[in-house]
Coordinates of C-alpha atoms in Angstrom, one line a residue:
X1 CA 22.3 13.8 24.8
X2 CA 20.2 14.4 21.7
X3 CA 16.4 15.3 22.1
X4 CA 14.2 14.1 18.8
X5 CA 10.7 14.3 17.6
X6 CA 8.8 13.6 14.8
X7 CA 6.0 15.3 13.1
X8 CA 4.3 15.4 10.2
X9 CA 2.6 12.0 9.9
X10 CA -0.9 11.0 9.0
X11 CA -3.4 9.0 7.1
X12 CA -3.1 9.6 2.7
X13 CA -4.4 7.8 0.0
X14 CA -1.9 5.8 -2.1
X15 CA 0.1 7.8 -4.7
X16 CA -0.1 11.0 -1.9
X17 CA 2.9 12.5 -0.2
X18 CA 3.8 13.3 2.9
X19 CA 7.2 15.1 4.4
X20 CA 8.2 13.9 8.4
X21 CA 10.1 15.9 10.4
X22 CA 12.5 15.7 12.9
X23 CA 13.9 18.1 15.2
X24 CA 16.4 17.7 17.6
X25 CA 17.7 19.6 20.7
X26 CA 20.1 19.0 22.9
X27 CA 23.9 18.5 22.0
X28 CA 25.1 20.4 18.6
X29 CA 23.2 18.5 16.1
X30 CA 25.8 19.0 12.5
X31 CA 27.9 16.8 14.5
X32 CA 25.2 13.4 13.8
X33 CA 24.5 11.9 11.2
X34 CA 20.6 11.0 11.2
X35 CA 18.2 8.3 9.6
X36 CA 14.9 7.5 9.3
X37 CA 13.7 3.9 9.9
X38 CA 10.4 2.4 9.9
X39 CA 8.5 -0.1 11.6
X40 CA 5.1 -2.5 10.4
X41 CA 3.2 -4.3 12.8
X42 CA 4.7 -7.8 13.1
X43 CA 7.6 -6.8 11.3
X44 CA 10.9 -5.8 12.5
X45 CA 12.3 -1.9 12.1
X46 CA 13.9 -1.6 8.9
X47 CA 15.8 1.4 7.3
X48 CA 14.5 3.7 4.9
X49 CA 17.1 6.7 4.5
X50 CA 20.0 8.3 6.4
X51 CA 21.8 11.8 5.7
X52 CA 25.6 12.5 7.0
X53 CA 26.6 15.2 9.0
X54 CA 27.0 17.8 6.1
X55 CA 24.0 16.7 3.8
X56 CA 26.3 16.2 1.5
X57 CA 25.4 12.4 1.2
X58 CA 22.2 10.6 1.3
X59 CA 21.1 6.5 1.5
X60 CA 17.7 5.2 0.5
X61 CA 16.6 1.7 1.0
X62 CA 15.8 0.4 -2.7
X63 CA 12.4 0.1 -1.6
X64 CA 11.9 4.0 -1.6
X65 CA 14.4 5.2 -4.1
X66 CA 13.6 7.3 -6.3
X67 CA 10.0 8.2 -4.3
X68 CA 11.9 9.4 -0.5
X69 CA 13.9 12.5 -0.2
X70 CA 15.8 12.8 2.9
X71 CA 17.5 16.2 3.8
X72 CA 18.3 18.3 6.8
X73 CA 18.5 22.4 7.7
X74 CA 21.3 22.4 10.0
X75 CA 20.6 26.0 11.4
X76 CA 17.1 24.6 12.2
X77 CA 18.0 21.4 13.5
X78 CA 15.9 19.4 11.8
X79 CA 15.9 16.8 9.0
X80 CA 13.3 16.2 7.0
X81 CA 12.0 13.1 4.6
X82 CA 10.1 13.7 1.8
X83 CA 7.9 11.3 0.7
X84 CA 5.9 10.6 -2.8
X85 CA 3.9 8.1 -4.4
X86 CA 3.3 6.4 -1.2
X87 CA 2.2 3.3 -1.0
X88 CA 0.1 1.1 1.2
X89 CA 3.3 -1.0 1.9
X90 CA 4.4 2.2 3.4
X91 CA 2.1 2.4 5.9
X92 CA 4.3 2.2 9.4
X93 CA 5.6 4.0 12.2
X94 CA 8.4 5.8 11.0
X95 CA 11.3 7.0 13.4
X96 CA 14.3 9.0 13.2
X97 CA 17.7 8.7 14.9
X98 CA 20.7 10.4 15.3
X99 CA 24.2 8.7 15.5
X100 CA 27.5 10.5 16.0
X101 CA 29.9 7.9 13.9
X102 CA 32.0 9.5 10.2
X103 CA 30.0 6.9 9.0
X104 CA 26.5 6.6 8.0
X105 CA 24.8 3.4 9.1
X106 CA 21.9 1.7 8.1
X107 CA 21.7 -0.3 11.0
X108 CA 19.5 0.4 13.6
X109 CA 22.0 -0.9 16.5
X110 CA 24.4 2.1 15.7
X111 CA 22.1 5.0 16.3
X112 CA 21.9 5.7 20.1
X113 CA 19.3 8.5 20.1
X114 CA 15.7 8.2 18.7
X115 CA 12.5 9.7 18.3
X116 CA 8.8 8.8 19.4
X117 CA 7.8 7.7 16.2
X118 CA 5.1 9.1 13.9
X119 CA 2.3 6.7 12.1
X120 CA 2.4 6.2 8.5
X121 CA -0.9 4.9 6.8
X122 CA -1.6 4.6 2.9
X123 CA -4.6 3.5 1.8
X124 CA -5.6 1.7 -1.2

């Protein structure tokens, strides 16, 4: 069992930044590989960027390229997602979960552990 929670969200103006947080307990966490998803009202969860076990790779939707940095600190179990230039299209509840496959997946139905959630808003 992996324990996760988010931090680290809140209200900016667009073109601010943010960085979430996760941190997990429970099992030993260099052993999943994590992403972050995020969720609009009316629309379904989507994926916004996953990091391997290592760190060593990294996946951004094309939607956030370039503006999201995902990255994790093993020895304090947490991964963290940077994120610049928001926008208001941003603005969501943003998850992360934990998945213990080689592979990296940016769909939602292979990640068995999640967070709470934490609320995203960008204003124009």
């Amino acid at each position: 069992q992996v324990q996760l929670v988010e931090s680290g969200g809140g209200s900016v103006q667009a073109g601010g930044s943010l960085r979430l947080s996760c941190a997990a307990s429970g099992r030993t966490f260099s052993n999943y590989a994590v992403g972050w998803f995020r969720q609009a009202p009316g629309k379904e969860r989507e994926f916004v960027a996953a990091i391997s076990r290592t760190g060593r790779s990294t996946y951004y939707a094309d939607s956030v390229k370039g503006r999201f940095t995902i990255s994790r600190d093993n020895a304090k179990i947490t991964v963290y997602l940077q994120m610049n230039s928001l926008k208001p299209e941003d603005t969501a509840v943003y998850y992360c979960a934990a998945e213990s496959s080689l592979l990296v997946s940016q769909d939602p139905l292979r990640y068995g552990y999640w967070g709470q959630g934490t609320q995203v808003t960008v204003s124009s």
